[in-house]
DNA sequence: TGCTGGCACTCGCACGCGCAGAGTGCCAGG
DNA sequence: CCTGGCACTCTGCGCGTGCGAGTGCCAGCA
């Protein structure tokens, strides 16, 4: 177990390194933080911290920088979440309230997060999984071609074209539309399959094939679209990394293009609060020198999607966590209102 | 006017510089291209080309590199468009055919373009302007709340919630839906306003306000959504630039985040064929050291949107133009089929 | 036992130097 | 109008040096 002072030293190292981007030495530490002890003592503490793996030196006889493990301890024990100031909160709210539709909400959220944190922002579209169906619409495009439109309570719209095995009359279509909606409107996605199971039986024999086809397309849409979409922004902030970074930025950009990777990244965070994954804690190799700060957000009490930022492990964790948390909260409010 | 040989020299310089990324000297030129003259002669030609502003030297006594003006001449007069090979064409077609909906088509197109050209790809969603209406759907969400869903022939779906001035019965709604569709289905957007102008008159007095509101929302949607959306990808390819480029990549990433800038960029290209904007020809300052290769694509004979790539001025123009043209062609086909 | 000051040591980094190589411009001759 | 030759000009690179920041260790002190 580390003594109280050593934890203080670690905290000071993290703070200074985040501020200056340079390895921090014992002398500079005692000057900038009133630890009440001499550099020599700090050196001993540093040696101990290094033995434990919390800090490391890039080269012999250079200052120390925190390791992933050091940041982890810092985040878990030494730092809180820095709340947004009142003006910041107001600005967030104002900016988000201007949104006209779901796409716009997500787009604005991304820009906001990127600006607040000066890092790369990632926002997942509200998931269908926990949503409810607001309405299902069926349109006849051709005698044997139907368009299925699904509208969710989060304002998302999905459409699919269905090729029917047999021509399908307008009357049957209206009938199906009515029956379908009376059963699934305001129901959760998860409940839909069992609710429509016996629907084909209500129809004439010749229409049953089509009804089944439409239904299975609907179910597919419900499931398939859990391949969530997401939006990213603020990639220009990557250039604020060190100057070393053509090597660093490359794999990050590549990772950001892989939606699957990002979704997994966000998905891993299961905590109710803000989750932080530091450096090598990220499974994806290209993100080994970045940290991901993410949190769930939702229109009601429940989280329906995640959002977060990706930045260098050397980031302002308290500030970033505060910004992420605040944005998530207000996005949730906006979604609930609409 | 430049002699034939001087044009050859310019072409050789562009080709070599694109290949090696290094300033090219007179000796290397004569070795790699059989121009049939000595280095000394080439030097004279180079001096002339430099006087005319087609090439420049980064420092005294270094090789020459093409200027924007040089690339312009190269693109206009010296190089054709390199067609894709048959296997490449097949690969493009196969890859695009897997798409399930419009979003997917656009997403795949972006990835394809980025991979083929190894540059940043930008694809505009099919525009509403030149599209036709496939169907307008009206859904009653509440007595005085209607959802308007617009489906276009390019597969795009837009929805808006309309707050009505007065409650609106289901019968009236069905009536409006039927009348609306019989008038505007398969009509071009531009024609819609005049086609629905007198529609309120067909309704009872108490419903006219609502009908007008719905109609004006519809017209708004048609216009508003000309703020096109677009998708970009392949930003990781930016790291293939020189090593100099933390300075270069930054403004480019910033520009790419500004959808407005990109839309203007694509919009400027009016030619029926492939358009190339080189370096300073781009109005946006951050893109002064990049070239944009773009082309229109469409589901029918007409272009409904643009796509293109953004890369360093030092790019393989013939190859890039070929890839862009081919992709546009096949995307058009896919859109026409669906 | 733990803190402190002192001291020798280790590196990384910036600087200055010189050299080689590539490329140029110019000139005189074919 | 082309060619070979020649003197000149840069850039980039490798090398040695000195400086400074920072460390580890040790002996002394509370």
XYZ file of C-alpha atoms (C1' of nucleotides) in Angstrom:
736
model
C 0.000 0.000 0.000
C 1.218 3.450 -0.887
C 1.509 6.139 1.725
C -0.681 9.196 1.472
C 2.200 11.364 0.362
C 3.174 9.043 -2.416
C -0.318 9.255 -3.764
C -0.016 13.019 -3.624
C 3.192 12.776 -5.579
C 1.530 10.603 -8.189
C -1.332 13.038 -8.474
C 1.075 15.915 -8.890
C 2.993 14.051 -11.561
C -0.161 13.316 -13.517
C -1.376 16.886 -13.267
C 1.934 18.398 -14.296
C 2.484 15.976 -17.118
C -0.971 16.594 -18.492
C -0.317 20.305 -18.322
C 3.174 20.467 -19.745
C 3.377 17.339 -21.903
C 6.888 16.902 -20.598
C 8.392 14.368 -18.215
C 8.352 15.839 -14.749
C 11.303 15.822 -12.397
C 11.544 15.903 -8.650
C 12.674 19.477 -8.394
C 9.972 20.919 -10.604
C 7.427 18.979 -8.584
C 8.387 20.448 -5.250
C 8.403 23.902 -6.754
C 4.981 23.730 -8.304
C 3.218 21.838 -5.563
C 3.676 22.557 -1.893
C 4.269 19.029 -0.756
C 6.228 20.148 2.294
C 9.165 17.862 1.596
C 12.435 18.162 -0.267
C 13.193 16.961 -3.784
C 15.307 14.168 -2.368
C 12.352 12.752 -0.528
C 10.240 13.030 -3.607
C 12.908 11.151 -5.481
C 12.609 8.294 -3.066
C 8.860 8.312 -3.477
C 9.257 8.349 -7.212
C 11.573 5.383 -7.088
C 8.942 3.540 -5.087
C 6.169 4.526 -7.508
C 8.322 3.342 -10.364
C 8.935 0.006 -8.655
C 5.190 -0.412 -8.346
C 4.751 0.389 -12.014
C 2.790 3.618 -11.676
C 5.334 5.800 -13.402
C 8.222 5.304 -15.778
C 11.066 7.264 -17.248
C 11.349 7.545 -21.029
C 15.136 7.489 -20.765
C 17.494 7.136 -17.886
C 17.914 10.478 -16.243
C 14.825 12.128 -17.571
C 11.738 12.996 -15.599
C 8.917 10.532 -14.973
C 5.700 10.089 -16.849
C 2.695 8.179 -15.603
C 2.062 4.682 -16.928
C -1.389 3.376 -17.824
C -1.492 1.880 -14.357
C -0.643 5.269 -12.902
C -3.456 6.962 -14.771
C -5.780 4.214 -13.656
C -4.985 4.848 -10.019
C -5.319 8.571 -10.600
C -8.741 8.203 -12.137
C -9.993 5.713 -9.570
C -8.685 7.197 -6.380
C -7.070 10.567 -6.784
C -9.331 12.639 -8.960
C -12.993 13.359 -9.009
C -15.132 14.493 -11.862
C -14.873 18.183 -12.452
C -18.371 19.574 -12.867
C -19.140 22.006 -15.626
C -19.602 25.610 -14.667
C -23.016 27.173 -14.870
C -22.269 29.177 -18.030
C -20.937 26.049 -19.679
C -24.091 24.190 -18.801
C -26.208 26.903 -20.256
C -24.164 26.937 -23.428
C -24.567 23.193 -23.808
C -28.277 23.400 -23.326
C -28.708 26.259 -25.754
C -26.651 24.624 -28.406
C -28.520 21.339 -28.223
C -31.932 22.913 -28.121
C -31.536 24.262 -31.624
C -31.679 20.773 -33.105
C -34.505 20.005 -35.516
C -34.355 16.221 -35.813
C -32.500 13.212 -34.558
C -29.669 13.508 -37.038
C -29.245 17.075 -35.983
C -29.205 16.206 -32.291
C -26.458 13.675 -32.857
C -24.500 16.003 -35.111
C -24.682 18.823 -32.605
C -23.714 16.546 -29.770
C -20.626 15.446 -31.628
C -19.539 18.992 -32.321
C -20.218 20.033 -28.781
C -18.245 17.194 -27.255
C -15.359 17.763 -29.609
C -15.235 21.436 -28.767
C -15.606 21.045 -25.021
C -12.991 18.365 -24.649
C -10.841 19.327 -27.620
C -10.697 15.675 -28.483
C -12.309 13.243 -30.854
C -15.990 12.780 -30.071
C -18.015 9.662 -30.769
C -21.777 9.513 -30.436
C -23.844 6.419 -30.977
C -27.328 6.868 -32.395
C -30.017 5.955 -29.915
C -30.369 2.231 -29.973
C -33.456 0.463 -31.111
C -33.101 -2.305 -28.567
C -34.704 -0.551 -25.667
C -36.915 1.710 -27.713
C -40.553 1.252 -28.384
C -42.365 1.258 -31.692
C -44.222 4.457 -32.381
C -45.687 3.406 -35.686
C -45.279 0.941 -38.513
C -46.247 2.122 -41.958
C -46.761 0.020 -45.074
C -46.795 1.509 -48.540
C -47.572 -0.208 -51.772
C -44.888 0.532 -54.320
C -46.025 -2.000 -56.871
C -48.519 -4.868 -56.777
C -45.970 -7.205 -55.236
C -43.694 -4.661 -53.620
C -44.200 -3.078 -50.247
C -42.212 -0.491 -48.389
C -41.992 -0.962 -44.655
C -41.333 2.118 -42.533
C -40.613 1.804 -38.844
C -40.784 4.836 -36.585
C -39.419 4.666 -33.058
C -40.049 6.748 -29.981
C -36.563 8.183 -30.222
C -37.484 9.663 -33.570
C -35.512 7.225 -35.624
C -36.942 6.034 -38.922
C -35.974 2.831 -40.702
C -37.284 1.673 -44.022
C -37.054 -1.523 -46.039
C -38.432 -2.586 -49.371
C -40.113 -5.980 -49.298
C -40.598 -8.146 -52.372
C -43.754 -10.156 -51.850
C -44.258 -13.717 -53.024
C -47.693 -12.776 -54.394
C -49.590 -9.599 -55.325
C -51.059 -7.954 -52.289
C -54.233 -5.873 -52.498
C -54.610 -2.428 -51.025
C -57.363 -3.642 -48.732
C -55.180 -6.393 -47.341
C -52.390 -3.897 -46.923
C -54.599 -1.525 -44.956
C -55.814 -4.438 -42.876
C -52.286 -5.567 -42.106
C -51.223 -2.035 -41.293
C -54.071 -1.613 -38.842
C -53.601 -4.967 -37.135
C -49.876 -4.504 -36.931
C -50.103 -1.101 -35.348
C -52.735 -2.026 -32.859
C -50.480 -4.782 -31.632
C -47.039 -3.248 -31.608
C -47.539 0.492 -31.151
C -45.819 1.658 -27.973
C -44.428 -1.799 -27.367
C -40.787 -2.507 -26.784
C -38.836 -4.065 -29.587
C -38.064 -7.112 -27.572
C -41.745 -7.859 -27.205
C -42.626 -7.506 -30.877
C -41.787 -11.017 -32.092
C -44.211 -12.755 -29.749
C -46.905 -10.161 -30.435
C -47.034 -10.723 -34.178
C -46.387 -14.435 -34.231
C -49.959 -15.503 -35.007
C -50.765 -12.605 -37.330
C -50.629 -14.520 -40.626
C -53.479 -16.746 -39.435
C -55.872 -13.822 -39.530
C -55.433 -13.515 -43.288
C -56.717 -15.287 -46.370
C -54.583 -18.154 -47.418
C -53.242 -16.413 -50.507
C -52.006 -13.452 -48.496
C -50.301 -15.407 -45.745
C -47.017 -15.731 -47.594
C -46.776 -11.992 -48.044
C -47.739 -11.263 -44.470
C -45.070 -13.629 -43.228
C -42.506 -12.020 -45.474
C -43.371 -8.550 -44.268
C -43.274 -9.641 -40.662
C -39.944 -11.337 -40.961
C -38.528 -8.235 -42.613
C -39.830 -6.208 -39.707
C -38.213 -8.516 -37.194
C -35.001 -8.427 -39.164
C -35.009 -4.664 -39.089
C -35.456 -4.675 -35.348
C -32.481 -6.941 -34.895
C -30.245 -5.816 -37.716
C -30.324 -2.216 -36.774
C -28.652 -3.055 -33.561
C -25.654 -2.722 -35.757
C -25.782 0.792 -34.512
C -24.720 3.757 -36.500
C -22.550 6.387 -35.014
C -21.095 9.742 -35.779
C -17.623 11.008 -35.033
C -16.089 14.446 -35.111
C -13.208 16.542 -33.945
C -10.582 14.412 -35.633
C -8.606 17.580 -36.255
C -7.928 17.587 -32.529
C -5.713 14.572 -33.046
C -3.093 16.927 -34.391
C -2.691 18.417 -30.934
C -0.897 15.243 -29.858
C 2.856 15.323 -29.629
C 4.938 16.129 -32.685
C 6.067 12.550 -32.753
C 2.715 11.448 -33.889
C 2.512 10.598 -37.538
C 3.080 7.172 -36.033
C 0.413 7.650 -33.435
C -2.319 9.337 -35.384
C -2.417 6.812 -38.177
C -3.734 3.772 -36.313
C -6.144 5.971 -34.405
C -7.673 7.324 -37.589
C -7.887 3.805 -38.906
C -9.579 2.597 -35.765
C -12.033 5.469 -35.924
C -13.043 4.434 -39.397
C -13.917 0.973 -38.220
C -17.362 1.470 -36.829
C -17.334 -2.023 -35.452
C -14.319 -1.256 -33.342
C -15.848 1.900 -31.967
C -19.126 0.245 -31.193
C -17.372 -2.487 -29.302
C -15.376 0.154 -27.507
C -18.431 2.021 -26.356
C -20.315 -1.159 -25.720
C -17.765 -2.494 -23.288
C -18.536 0.223 -20.816
C -21.295 -1.158 -18.647
C -21.141 1.061 -15.607
C -24.012 3.383 -14.941
C -21.555 6.248 -14.552
C -18.719 7.520 -16.681
C -16.357 4.789 -17.811
C -12.698 5.336 -18.558
C -10.545 2.902 -20.478
C -6.899 3.769 -20.430
C -4.259 2.868 -22.986
C -3.757 -0.866 -23.152
C -7.065 -1.466 -21.484
C -8.481 -0.900 -24.936
C -8.584 -4.176 -26.779
C -7.901 -2.574 -30.140
C -4.211 -2.223 -30.754
C -4.353 1.077 -32.590
C -5.854 2.669 -29.520
C -3.193 1.510 -27.103
C -1.937 5.017 -26.575
C -5.342 6.577 -26.207
C -7.960 6.678 -23.522
C -11.675 6.410 -24.061
C -14.098 8.202 -21.786
C -17.665 7.096 -22.334
C -21.049 7.117 -20.729
C -24.552 5.961 -21.528
C -27.330 8.397 -22.255
C -31.012 7.941 -22.667
C -34.283 9.639 -23.215
C -35.897 8.243 -20.107
C -34.286 6.810 -17.034
C -32.674 4.109 -19.122
C -29.582 4.400 -21.252
C -30.329 3.750 -24.906
C -26.925 4.519 -26.345
C -23.439 5.629 -25.522
C -21.288 8.601 -26.266
C -17.737 9.471 -25.440
C -14.430 10.877 -26.484
C -11.135 9.391 -27.585
C -7.958 11.195 -26.668
C -4.362 10.682 -25.640
C -3.831 8.844 -22.362
C -2.299 12.098 -21.298
C -5.592 13.923 -21.008
C -7.398 16.019 -18.434
C -9.482 13.231 -16.967
C -11.556 15.175 -14.458
C -12.474 17.824 -17.027
C -13.177 15.357 -19.787
C -15.297 13.175 -17.559
C -17.249 16.200 -16.440
C -17.906 17.320 -19.985
C -18.926 13.870 -21.153
C -21.271 13.413 -18.235
C -22.859 16.813 -18.682
C -23.394 16.415 -22.405
C -24.930 12.982 -21.913
C -27.324 14.397 -19.362
C -28.538 17.200 -21.593
C -28.837 15.051 -24.679
C -31.019 12.754 -22.643
C -33.223 15.686 -21.728
C -33.539 16.819 -25.318
C -34.480 13.338 -26.476
C -37.068 13.010 -23.751
C -38.703 16.272 -24.774
C -39.053 15.522 -28.451
C 3.544 28.494 -76.631
C 5.536 25.579 -75.352
C 7.236 23.210 -77.736
C 6.178 19.598 -77.850
C 9.302 18.462 -76.089
C 8.847 20.887 -73.263
C 5.417 19.487 -72.680
C 6.976 16.031 -72.606
C 9.447 17.262 -70.034
C 6.633 18.661 -67.909
C 4.757 15.412 -68.144
C 7.848 13.480 -67.130
C 8.420 15.790 -64.177
C 4.872 15.351 -62.956
C 5.003 11.596 -63.330
C 8.331 11.248 -61.564
C 7.437 13.623 -58.799
C 4.168 11.845 -58.153
C 6.028 8.567 -58.027
C 9.008 9.521 -55.900
C 7.707 12.471 -53.885
C 11.072 14.090 -54.425
C 12.100 17.048 -56.543
C 13.276 15.762 -59.883
C 16.484 16.846 -61.580
C 17.518 16.971 -65.166
C 19.812 13.992 -65.039
C 17.334 11.657 -63.395
C 14.757 12.704 -65.969
C 16.847 11.757 -68.983
C 17.698 8.456 -67.374
C 14.145 7.443 -66.582
C 12.481 8.729 -69.714
C 13.935 8.350 -73.177
C 13.542 11.914 -74.292
C 16.361 11.612 -76.811
C 18.156 14.708 -75.582
C 20.855 15.411 -73.033
C 20.416 16.682 -69.505
C 21.733 20.057 -70.521
C 18.946 20.480 -73.011
C 16.436 19.417 -70.448
C 17.849 22.005 -68.129
C 17.145 24.689 -70.656
C 13.619 23.416 -71.048
C 13.207 23.385 -67.322
C 14.371 26.953 -67.065
C 11.773 27.893 -69.653
C 9.045 25.955 -67.849
C 10.019 27.690 -64.643
C 9.839 31.097 -66.325
C 6.335 30.262 -67.434
C 5.402 29.227 -63.907
C 4.745 25.553 -64.521
C 7.442 24.273 -62.219
C 9.448 25.619 -59.312
C 12.398 24.662 -57.203
C 11.976 24.381 -53.450
C 15.491 25.710 -52.924
C 18.178 26.902 -55.242
C 19.976 23.942 -56.636
C 17.406 21.336 -55.920
C 15.268 19.553 -58.458
C 11.994 20.956 -59.746
C 8.488 20.242 -58.615
C 5.333 21.085 -60.527
C 3.327 24.128 -59.512
C -0.461 24.182 -59.401
C -0.335 25.682 -62.867
C 1.875 22.816 -63.982
C -0.545 20.223 -62.674
C -3.353 22.087 -64.353
C -1.645 21.870 -67.719
C -0.839 18.233 -67.075
C -4.428 17.386 -66.302
C -5.875 19.406 -69.175
C -3.504 18.552 -71.951
C -0.991 15.909 -71.092
C -2.821 13.132 -69.344
C -5.954 11.218 -70.039
C -8.149 9.340 -67.648
C -6.813 5.921 -66.870
C -9.664 3.442 -67.151
C -10.152 0.791 -64.526
C -9.175 -2.733 -65.421
C -11.832 -5.351 -65.884
C -11.146 -7.091 -62.568
C -11.302 -3.753 -60.791
C -14.637 -3.023 -62.389
C -15.984 -6.338 -61.304
C -14.751 -5.800 -57.771
C -16.447 -2.417 -57.624
C -19.698 -3.827 -58.872
C -19.665 -6.751 -56.481
C -18.871 -4.612 -53.527
C -21.635 -2.133 -54.231
C -24.223 -4.751 -54.971
C -24.142 -6.014 -51.416
C -25.742 -2.817 -50.135
C -29.107 -3.116 -48.402
C -30.284 0.482 -48.239
C -29.309 3.983 -49.207
C -27.134 4.561 -46.172
C -25.345 1.373 -46.962
C -24.810 2.336 -50.585
C -23.253 5.612 -49.559
C -21.148 3.990 -46.845
C -19.850 1.364 -49.228
C -19.125 3.922 -51.877
C -17.033 5.926 -49.463
C -15.012 2.913 -48.421
C -14.535 1.834 -51.986
C -13.349 5.214 -53.175
C -10.999 5.565 -50.242
C -9.496 2.163 -50.909
C -9.175 2.544 -54.658
C -7.573 5.952 -54.565
C -5.903 5.654 -51.179
C -7.157 9.105 -50.438
C -9.955 10.782 -48.554
C -13.325 10.027 -50.099
C -16.374 12.265 -49.952
C -19.820 11.172 -51.081
C -22.855 13.388 -51.111
C -26.204 11.758 -50.445
C -28.443 11.784 -53.488
C -30.013 15.193 -53.700
C -33.683 15.781 -53.421
C -33.669 18.591 -55.948
C -33.770 16.531 -59.069
C -35.440 13.515 -57.570
C -39.039 12.612 -57.875
C -41.494 11.820 -55.130
C -42.197 8.146 -54.747
C -44.706 8.473 -51.978
C -45.936 10.800 -49.269
C -47.239 9.198 -46.134
C -49.213 10.854 -43.359
C -49.561 9.306 -39.926
C -51.697 10.501 -37.106
C -49.657 10.664 -33.930
C -52.251 12.520 -31.885
C -55.484 14.301 -32.770
C -53.624 17.451 -33.754
C -50.275 15.943 -34.580
C -49.318 14.437 -37.882
C -46.145 12.824 -39.022
C -45.185 13.490 -42.596
C -42.962 10.929 -44.321
C -41.510 11.642 -47.727
C -40.011 8.850 -49.808
C -37.974 9.651 -52.893
C -37.057 7.614 -55.926
C -33.483 7.474 -54.731
C -34.610 5.634 -51.647
C -34.205 8.521 -49.302
C -36.714 9.009 -46.518
C -37.399 12.263 -44.701
C -39.814 12.735 -41.873
C -41.261 15.707 -40.054
C -43.732 16.083 -37.252
C -46.440 18.645 -37.940
C -48.424 20.374 -35.225
C -51.851 21.144 -36.622
C -53.861 24.244 -35.826
C -56.950 22.091 -35.299
C -57.750 18.412 -34.699
C -57.727 16.477 -37.918
C -59.892 13.401 -38.392
C -58.655 10.099 -39.723
C -60.993 10.318 -42.692
C -59.651 13.735 -43.640
C -56.152 12.421 -43.209
C -56.794 9.505 -45.537
C -58.403 11.874 -48.000
C -55.440 14.220 -47.917
C -53.036 11.341 -48.274
C -54.839 10.022 -51.325
C -55.170 13.394 -53.023
C -51.599 14.310 -52.267
C -50.201 11.112 -53.678
C -52.267 11.126 -56.801
C -50.924 14.568 -57.556
C -47.268 14.356 -56.643
C -46.304 10.715 -56.999
C -43.535 10.375 -59.580
C -43.349 14.124 -59.999
C -40.189 16.101 -59.690
C -39.686 18.134 -56.577
C -39.550 21.330 -58.494
C -43.029 20.721 -59.798
C -44.619 19.923 -56.460
C -45.409 23.453 -55.261
C -47.614 24.316 -58.216
C -49.285 20.910 -58.110
C -50.558 21.212 -54.549
C -51.306 24.914 -54.529
C -55.087 24.601 -54.734
C -55.365 21.514 -52.565
C -56.760 23.207 -49.431
C -59.812 24.319 -51.423
C -60.954 20.737 -51.796
C -61.402 20.442 -48.021
C -63.966 21.528 -45.482
C -63.316 24.926 -44.070
C -62.279 23.640 -40.653
C -59.606 21.406 -42.134
C -58.051 23.941 -44.450
C -55.669 25.331 -41.877
C -54.267 21.925 -41.167
C -53.963 21.040 -44.820
C -52.065 24.241 -45.472
C -49.766 23.568 -42.564
C -49.006 20.060 -43.760
C -48.397 21.269 -47.281
C -46.084 24.025 -46.253
C -44.117 21.577 -44.118
C -43.844 19.339 -47.143
C -42.563 22.171 -49.300
C -40.141 23.157 -46.570
C -38.802 19.637 -46.444
C -38.236 19.654 -50.180
C -36.222 22.826 -49.975
C -34.535 22.471 -46.629
C -33.063 19.126 -47.343
C -31.010 20.618 -50.063
C -28.683 21.219 -47.196
C -27.292 17.947 -48.325
C -25.727 15.424 -46.048
C -22.528 13.705 -46.916
C -20.236 10.997 -45.721
C -16.467 10.979 -45.666
C -13.936 8.243 -45.146
C -10.330 7.270 -45.597
C -8.980 10.084 -43.482
C -6.244 7.727 -42.345
C -4.834 8.087 -45.853
C -3.896 11.643 -44.992
C -1.000 10.242 -43.036
C 0.581 9.099 -46.269
C 1.430 12.709 -47.063
C 4.954 13.886 -46.483
C 6.435 13.777 -43.008
C 6.278 17.532 -42.933
C 2.599 17.390 -42.525
C 1.394 17.989 -39.023
C 1.063 21.451 -40.482
C -0.658 20.218 -43.586
C -3.016 17.644 -42.199
C -4.531 19.883 -39.582
C -6.352 22.363 -41.793
C -7.433 19.560 -44.063
C -9.058 17.665 -41.219
C -10.696 20.872 -40.101
C -12.011 21.549 -43.569
C -13.345 18.022 -43.829
C -15.352 18.532 -40.682
C -17.068 21.533 -42.144
C -19.777 19.970 -44.205
C -20.620 23.330 -45.682
C -17.144 23.695 -47.077
C -17.223 20.254 -48.626
C -20.618 20.747 -50.137
C -19.506 23.986 -51.717
C -16.422 22.219 -52.957
C -18.364 19.490 -54.648
C -21.025 21.884 -55.789
C -18.606 24.074 -57.678
C -17.888 21.333 -60.133
C -20.420 21.781 -62.889
C -18.915 19.856 -65.756
C -20.658 16.744 -66.920
C -17.358 14.865 -66.680
C -14.776 14.545 -63.970
C -13.751 17.865 -62.465
C -10.369 18.551 -60.944
C -9.597 21.484 -58.705
C -5.950 21.888 -57.963
C -4.351 23.520 -54.950
C -5.164 27.200 -54.813
C -8.063 26.735 -57.170
C -9.904 25.597 -54.072
C -11.457 28.574 -52.394
C -11.003 27.163 -48.920
C -7.635 28.051 -47.524
C -7.044 24.824 -45.650
C -7.261 22.943 -48.914
C -4.687 25.011 -50.760
C -2.253 22.157 -50.884
C -4.784 19.562 -51.887
C -6.598 18.678 -55.057
C -10.219 17.675 -55.314
C -11.377 15.254 -57.969
C -15.137 15.105 -58.234
C -17.900 14.015 -60.511
C -21.672 13.933 -60.512
C -23.578 10.688 -60.296
C -27.204 9.868 -60.695
C -29.750 7.145 -60.838
C -30.998 8.036 -64.272
C -29.321 10.029 -66.972
C -29.142 13.049 -64.704
C -26.721 13.732 -61.909
C -28.423 13.966 -58.538
C -25.352 14.342 -56.370
C -21.595 14.473 -56.385
C -18.792 12.348 -55.096
C -15.066 12.734 -55.115
C -11.775 12.477 -53.348
C -9.464 14.925 -51.648
C -5.745 14.308 -51.816
C -2.408 16.043 -52.090
C -1.833 18.063 -55.254
C 0.872 15.548 -55.842
C -1.485 12.738 -56.744
C -1.918 10.252 -59.555
C -4.463 12.226 -61.527
C -5.196 9.783 -64.333
C -5.686 6.897 -61.929
C -7.732 8.900 -59.462
C -9.943 10.324 -62.177
C -10.494 6.854 -63.550
C -11.470 5.463 -60.188
C -13.797 8.334 -59.392
C -15.495 8.084 -62.753
C -15.923 4.335 -62.518
C -17.326 4.415 -59.015
C -19.773 7.158 -59.953
C -20.964 5.112 -62.882
C -21.611 1.987 -60.855
C -23.245 3.816 -57.982
C -25.585 5.316 -60.532
C -26.453 1.864 -61.768
C -27.123 0.558 -58.285
C -29.379 3.489 -57.501
C -31.290 3.022 -60.719
C -31.932 -0.626 -59.940
C -33.279 -0.191 -56.443
C 12.887 5.060 10.899
C 12.348 8.622 7.798
C 13.751 13.080 5.918
C 17.437 16.021 4.045
C 21.427 18.032 1.564
C 25.255 16.954 -1.163
C 27.692 14.824 -4.825
C 28.997 12.181 -8.778
C 27.088 10.236 -12.761
C 24.249 9.513 -16.926
C 21.968 10.781 -20.765
C 19.492 13.338 -24.293
C 19.629 17.384 -26.967
C 21.075 21.432 -29.321
C 24.828 23.351 -31.710
C 28.549 23.868 -34.903
C 31.434 21.910 -38.354
C 32.790 19.733 -42.556
C 31.897 16.825 -46.271
C 29.673 14.590 -50.061
C 26.181 14.599 -53.501
C 22.811 16.327 -56.463
C 21.490 19.865 -59.161
C 21.894 24.184 -61.384
C 23.388 28.089 -64.697
C 26.300 29.459 -68.060
C 29.439 29.196 -71.807
C 31.818 27.802 -75.775
C 31.819 24.529 -79.499
C 29.594 21.539 -82.910
C 19.471 24.531 -81.457
C 21.746 20.896 -78.993
C 25.717 19.236 -76.184
C 29.544 18.586 -72.892
C 32.085 20.741 -69.429
C 32.878 23.490 -65.466
C 32.277 26.196 -61.401
C 28.972 27.148 -57.950
C 25.304 26.587 -54.469
C 22.634 24.393 -51.551
C 20.750 20.590 -48.437
C 21.280 16.730 -45.617
C 24.008 13.898 -42.706
C 27.384 12.281 -39.528
C 30.258 13.565 -35.781
C 32.044 15.558 -31.618
C 31.197 18.679 -27.814
C 29.174 21.072 -23.994
C 25.222 21.947 -21.234
C 21.549 21.019 -18.237
C 18.099 18.396 -16.130
C 17.483 14.665 -13.504
C 18.781 10.627 -11.095
C 20.707 7.342 -7.384
C 23.171 6.871 -3.456
C 25.199 8.055 0.862
C 26.037 10.035 5.170
C 24.060 12.982 8.687
C 20.323 14.483 11.501
C 15.667 14.470 14.082
